[in-house]
CSV table of C-alpha atoms and ligand atoms in Angstrom, one decimal:
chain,number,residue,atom,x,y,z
I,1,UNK,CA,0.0,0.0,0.0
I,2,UNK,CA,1.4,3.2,-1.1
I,3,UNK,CA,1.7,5.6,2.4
I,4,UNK,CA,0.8,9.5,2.8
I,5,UNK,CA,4.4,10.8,1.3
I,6,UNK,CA,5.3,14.7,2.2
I,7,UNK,CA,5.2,16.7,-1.3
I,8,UNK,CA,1.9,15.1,-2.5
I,9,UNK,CA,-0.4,17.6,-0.5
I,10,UNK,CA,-0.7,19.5,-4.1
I,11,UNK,CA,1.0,19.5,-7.3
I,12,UNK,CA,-0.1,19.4,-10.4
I,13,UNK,CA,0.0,15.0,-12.7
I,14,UNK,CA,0.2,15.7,-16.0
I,15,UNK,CA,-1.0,12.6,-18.2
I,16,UNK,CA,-1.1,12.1,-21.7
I,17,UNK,CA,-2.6,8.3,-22.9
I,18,UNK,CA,-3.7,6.6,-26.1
I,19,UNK,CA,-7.4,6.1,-26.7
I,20,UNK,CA,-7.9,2.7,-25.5
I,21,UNK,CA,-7.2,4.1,-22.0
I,22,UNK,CA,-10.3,5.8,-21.7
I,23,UNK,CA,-12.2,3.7,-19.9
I,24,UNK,CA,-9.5,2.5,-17.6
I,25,UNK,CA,-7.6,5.9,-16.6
I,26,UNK,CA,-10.7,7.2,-15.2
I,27,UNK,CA,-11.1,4.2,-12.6
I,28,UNK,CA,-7.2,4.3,-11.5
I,29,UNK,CA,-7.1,8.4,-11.3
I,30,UNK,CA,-10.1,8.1,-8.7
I,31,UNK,CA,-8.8,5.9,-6.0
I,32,UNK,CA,-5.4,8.1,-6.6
I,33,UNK,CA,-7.0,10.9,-6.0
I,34,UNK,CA,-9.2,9.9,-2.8
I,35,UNK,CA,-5.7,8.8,-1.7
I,36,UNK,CA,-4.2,12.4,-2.5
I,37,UNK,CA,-7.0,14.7,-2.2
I,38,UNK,CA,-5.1,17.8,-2.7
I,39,UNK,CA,-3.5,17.6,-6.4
I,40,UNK,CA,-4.6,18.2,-9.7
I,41,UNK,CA,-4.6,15.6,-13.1
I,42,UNK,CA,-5.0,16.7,-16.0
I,43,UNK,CA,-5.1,13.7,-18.9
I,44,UNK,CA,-4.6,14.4,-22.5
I,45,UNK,CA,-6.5,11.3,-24.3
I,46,UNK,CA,-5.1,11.0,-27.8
I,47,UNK,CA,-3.8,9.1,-30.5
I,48,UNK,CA,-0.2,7.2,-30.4
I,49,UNK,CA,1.4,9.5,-32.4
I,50,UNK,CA,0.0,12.8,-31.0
I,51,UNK,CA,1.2,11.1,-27.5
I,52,UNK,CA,4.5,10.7,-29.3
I,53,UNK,CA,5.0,14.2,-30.3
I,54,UNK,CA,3.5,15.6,-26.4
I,55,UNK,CA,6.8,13.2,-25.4
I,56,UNK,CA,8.9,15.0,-27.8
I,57,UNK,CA,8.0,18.3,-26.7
I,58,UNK,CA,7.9,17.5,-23.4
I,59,UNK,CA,4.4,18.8,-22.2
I,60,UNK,CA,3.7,15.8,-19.5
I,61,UNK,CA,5.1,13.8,-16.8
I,62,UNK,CA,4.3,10.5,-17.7
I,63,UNK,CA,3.2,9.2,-21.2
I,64,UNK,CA,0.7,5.5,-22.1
I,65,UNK,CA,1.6,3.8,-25.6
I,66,UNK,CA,1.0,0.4,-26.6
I,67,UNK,CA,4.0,0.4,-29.7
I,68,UNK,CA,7.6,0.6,-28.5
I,69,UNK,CA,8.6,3.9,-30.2
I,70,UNK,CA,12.0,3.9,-32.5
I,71,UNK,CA,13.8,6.8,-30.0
I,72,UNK,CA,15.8,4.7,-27.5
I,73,UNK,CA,16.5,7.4,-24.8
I,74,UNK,CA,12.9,6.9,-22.6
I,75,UNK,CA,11.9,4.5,-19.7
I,76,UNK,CA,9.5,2.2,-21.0
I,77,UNK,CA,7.3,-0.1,-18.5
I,78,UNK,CA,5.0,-2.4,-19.5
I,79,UNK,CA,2.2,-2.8,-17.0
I,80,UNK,CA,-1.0,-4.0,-18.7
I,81,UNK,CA,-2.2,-6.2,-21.2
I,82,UNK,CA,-3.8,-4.8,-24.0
I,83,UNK,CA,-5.1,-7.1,-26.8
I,84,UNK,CA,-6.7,-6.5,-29.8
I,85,UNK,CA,-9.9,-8.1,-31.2
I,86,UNK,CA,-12.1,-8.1,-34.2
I,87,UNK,CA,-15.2,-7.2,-33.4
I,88,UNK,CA,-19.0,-7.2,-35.0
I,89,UNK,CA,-22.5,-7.0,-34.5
I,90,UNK,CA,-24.1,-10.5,-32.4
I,91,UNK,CA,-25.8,-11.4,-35.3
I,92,UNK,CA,-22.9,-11.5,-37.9
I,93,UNK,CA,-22.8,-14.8,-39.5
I,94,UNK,CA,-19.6,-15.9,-38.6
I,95,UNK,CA,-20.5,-15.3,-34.5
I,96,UNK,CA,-21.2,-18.2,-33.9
I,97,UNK,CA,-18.1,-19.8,-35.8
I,98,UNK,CA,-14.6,-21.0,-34.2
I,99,UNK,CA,-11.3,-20.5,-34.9
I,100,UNK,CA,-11.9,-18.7,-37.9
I,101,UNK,CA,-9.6,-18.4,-40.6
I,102,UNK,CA,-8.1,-14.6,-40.6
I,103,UNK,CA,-8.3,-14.9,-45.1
I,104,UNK,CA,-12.2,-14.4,-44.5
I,105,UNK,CA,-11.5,-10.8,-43.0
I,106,UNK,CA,-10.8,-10.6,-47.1
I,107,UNK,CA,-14.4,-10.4,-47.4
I,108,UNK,CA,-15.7,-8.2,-44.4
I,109,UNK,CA,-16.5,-4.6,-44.9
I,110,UNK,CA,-13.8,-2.6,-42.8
I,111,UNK,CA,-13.5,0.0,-40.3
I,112,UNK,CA,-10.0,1.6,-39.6
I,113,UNK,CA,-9.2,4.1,-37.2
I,114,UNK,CA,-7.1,7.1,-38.6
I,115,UNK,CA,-3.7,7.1,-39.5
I,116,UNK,CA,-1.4,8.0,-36.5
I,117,UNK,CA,-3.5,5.4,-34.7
I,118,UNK,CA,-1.3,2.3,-32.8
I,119,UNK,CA,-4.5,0.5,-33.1
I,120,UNK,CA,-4.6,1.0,-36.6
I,121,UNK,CA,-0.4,0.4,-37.0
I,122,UNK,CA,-0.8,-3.0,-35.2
I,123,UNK,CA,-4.2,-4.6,-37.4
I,124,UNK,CA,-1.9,-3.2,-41.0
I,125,UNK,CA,1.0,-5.0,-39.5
I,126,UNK,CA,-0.6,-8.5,-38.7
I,127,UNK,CA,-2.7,-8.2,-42.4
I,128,UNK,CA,0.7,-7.9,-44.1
I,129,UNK,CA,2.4,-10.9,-42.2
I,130,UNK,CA,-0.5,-13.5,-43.4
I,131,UNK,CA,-1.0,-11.7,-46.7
I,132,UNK,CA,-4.8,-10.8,-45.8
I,133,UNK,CA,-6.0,-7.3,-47.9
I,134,UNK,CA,-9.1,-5.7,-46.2
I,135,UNK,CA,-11.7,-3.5,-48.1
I,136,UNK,CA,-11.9,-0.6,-46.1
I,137,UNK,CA,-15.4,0.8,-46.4
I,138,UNK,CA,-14.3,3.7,-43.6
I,139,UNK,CA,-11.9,5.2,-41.8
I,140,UNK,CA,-13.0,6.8,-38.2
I,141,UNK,CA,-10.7,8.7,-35.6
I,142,UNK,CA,-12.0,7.0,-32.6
I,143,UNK,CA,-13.1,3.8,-30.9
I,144,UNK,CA,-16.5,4.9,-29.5
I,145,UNK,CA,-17.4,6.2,-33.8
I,146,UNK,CA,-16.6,2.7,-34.9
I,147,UNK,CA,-18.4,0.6,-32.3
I,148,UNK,CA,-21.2,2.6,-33.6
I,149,UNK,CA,-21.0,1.9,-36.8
I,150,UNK,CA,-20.1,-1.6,-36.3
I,151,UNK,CA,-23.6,-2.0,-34.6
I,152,UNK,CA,-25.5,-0.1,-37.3
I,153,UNK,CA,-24.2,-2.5,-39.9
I,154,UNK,CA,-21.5,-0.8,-41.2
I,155,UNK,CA,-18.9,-3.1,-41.2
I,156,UNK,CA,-16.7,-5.0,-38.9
I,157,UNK,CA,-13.4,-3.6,-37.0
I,158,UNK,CA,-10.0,-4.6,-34.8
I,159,UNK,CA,-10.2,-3.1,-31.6
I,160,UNK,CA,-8.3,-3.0,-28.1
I,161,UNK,CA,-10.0,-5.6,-25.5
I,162,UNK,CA,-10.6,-2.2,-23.3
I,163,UNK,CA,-12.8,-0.5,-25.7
I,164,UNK,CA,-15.5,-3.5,-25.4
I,165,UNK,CA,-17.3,-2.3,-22.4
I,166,UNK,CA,-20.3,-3.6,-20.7
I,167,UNK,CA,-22.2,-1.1,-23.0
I,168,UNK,CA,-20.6,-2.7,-26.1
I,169,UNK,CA,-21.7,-6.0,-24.9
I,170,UNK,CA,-25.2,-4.7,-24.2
I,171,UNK,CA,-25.7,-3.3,-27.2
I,172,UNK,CA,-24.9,-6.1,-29.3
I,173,UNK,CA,-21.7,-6.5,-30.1
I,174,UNK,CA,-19.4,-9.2,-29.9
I,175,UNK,CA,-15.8,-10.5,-30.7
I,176,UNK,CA,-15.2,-13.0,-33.4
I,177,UNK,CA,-13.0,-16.2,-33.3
I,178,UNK,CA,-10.6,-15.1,-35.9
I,179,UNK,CA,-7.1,-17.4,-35.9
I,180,UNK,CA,-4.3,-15.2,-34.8
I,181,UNK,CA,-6.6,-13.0,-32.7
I,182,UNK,CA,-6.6,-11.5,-30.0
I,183,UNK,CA,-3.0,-9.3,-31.1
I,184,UNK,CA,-0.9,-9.3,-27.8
I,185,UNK,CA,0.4,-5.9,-26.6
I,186,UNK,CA,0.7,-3.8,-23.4
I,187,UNK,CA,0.0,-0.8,-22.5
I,188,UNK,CA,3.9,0.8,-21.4
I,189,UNK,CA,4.6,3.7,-19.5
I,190,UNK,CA,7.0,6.0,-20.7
I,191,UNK,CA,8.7,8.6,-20.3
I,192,UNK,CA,12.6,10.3,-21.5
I,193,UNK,CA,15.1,8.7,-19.6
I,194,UNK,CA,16.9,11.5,-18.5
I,195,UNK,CA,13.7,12.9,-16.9
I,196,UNK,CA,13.8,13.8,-13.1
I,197,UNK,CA,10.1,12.5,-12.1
I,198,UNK,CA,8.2,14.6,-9.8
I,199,UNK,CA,7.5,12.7,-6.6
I,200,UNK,CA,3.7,12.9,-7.5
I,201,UNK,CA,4.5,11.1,-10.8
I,202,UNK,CA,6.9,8.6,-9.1
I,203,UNK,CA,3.5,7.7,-6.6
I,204,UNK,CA,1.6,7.4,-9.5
I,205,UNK,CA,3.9,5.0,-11.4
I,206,UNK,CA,3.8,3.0,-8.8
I,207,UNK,CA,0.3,3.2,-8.0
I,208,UNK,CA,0.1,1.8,-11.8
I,209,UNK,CA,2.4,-0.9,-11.4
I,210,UNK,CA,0.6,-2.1,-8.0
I,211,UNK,CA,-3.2,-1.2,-9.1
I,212,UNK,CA,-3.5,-1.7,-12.8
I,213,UNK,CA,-4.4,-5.6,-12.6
I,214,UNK,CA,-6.6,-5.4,-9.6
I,215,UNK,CA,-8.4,-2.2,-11.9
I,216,UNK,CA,-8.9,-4.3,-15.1
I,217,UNK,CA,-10.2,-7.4,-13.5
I,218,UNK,CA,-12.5,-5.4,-11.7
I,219,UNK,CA,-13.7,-4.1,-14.6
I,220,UNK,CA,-13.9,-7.5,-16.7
I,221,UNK,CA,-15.6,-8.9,-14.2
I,222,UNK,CA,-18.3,-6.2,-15.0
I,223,UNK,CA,-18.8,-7.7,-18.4
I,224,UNK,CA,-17.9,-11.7,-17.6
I,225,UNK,CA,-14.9,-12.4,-19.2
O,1,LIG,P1,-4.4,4.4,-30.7
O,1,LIG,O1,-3.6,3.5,-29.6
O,1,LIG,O2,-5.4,5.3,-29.9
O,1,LIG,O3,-3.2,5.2,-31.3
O,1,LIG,O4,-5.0,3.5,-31.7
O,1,LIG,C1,-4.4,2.6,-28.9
O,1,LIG,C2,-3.6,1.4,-28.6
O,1,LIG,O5,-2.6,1.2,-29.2
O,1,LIG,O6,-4.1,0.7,-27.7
């Protein structure tokens, strides 16, 4: 259990996470805060490479990205799974289906998120190792667009695990068995190496490391898996 540490009676956590974080950073920033009542957060949610360029320019104290960046000189700390499923509406025909083969994504309708997205970066990637072309009927910037279209028929998607909340399952969507599904990747802290944290974003770190698992399963729970 992290103790009351002098220096954290204010100050100011500056944050700045990919999408899929949404629904998470919320639920580990409250118990954070109940523990530290007197500071501030302020979270920038955002895609990989605009949390890339915020790192680069140096704007927060601590930085979420799920693909290793090509600069070498930052702290990088994995510290949650973050998988990444296809998803479509419960009554797609192939819902029922196991262990699909990933050549019949060949003939799904597509939803991509924009470019710049580490979502999108990871689904081009695993389509180019097994040779698998998608027709891409749309291109949205954010998770929350496409799990609306998916459910109004537009087509089917590859989203993080964390984006398919109890709402998603309520309102009838589900992942498919697709072979070489669900992509493994982790959420990492990180931040420039040579960076001096703040003692407030050293508590938080940690907090991460310590909280994050007992956070998710809480939350999967919520939707049974
Ligand atoms: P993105 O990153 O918002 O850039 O797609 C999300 C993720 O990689 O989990």
């Amino acid at each position: 259990k992290i103790t009351d540490l002098q220096g954290l009676k204010q100050g100011k956590l500056k944050l700045s996470t990919i999408t899929t974080t949404k629904y998470f950073m919320p639920r580990a920033i409250a118990p954070f805060c109940q523990l530290y009542p007197g500071i501030d957060v302020s979270l920038e949610i955002t895609n990989h490479e605009r949390v890339l360029e915020r790192l680069n320019e140096n704007l927060d104290d601590l930085y979420i990205i799920s693909k290793i960046p090509d600069r070498l000189d930052v702290a990088l700390h994995p510290f949650l799974e973050n998988p990444l499923v296809v998803i479509a509406p419960k009554t797609h025909p192939l819902a029922q289906e196991k262990n699909i083969p990933i050549t019949k994504l060949q003939n799904e309708p597509f939803i991509m998120r924009e470019r710049g997205s580490g979502t999108r970066a990871a689904v081009e990637q695993l389509l180019a190792k097994h040779g698998v072309s998608v027709k891409v009927r749309l291109e949205l910037g954010g998770n929350e667009a496409i799990k609306q279209a998916i459910g109004v028929g537009l087509g089917i998607s590859v989203l993080s695990q964390h984006t398919f909340t109890p709402e998603a399952a309520m309102s009838g969507l589900t992942i498919l068995d697709i072979q070489h599904f669900p992509i493994e990747r982790h959420w990492y802290v990180i931040y420039p190496a040579d960076k001096q944290l703040s003692i407030l974003a050293n508590t938080f770190f940690d907090f991460l490391q310590q909280e994050s698992q007992i956070i998710a399963n809480k939350m999967r729970s919520q939707i049974g898996m």
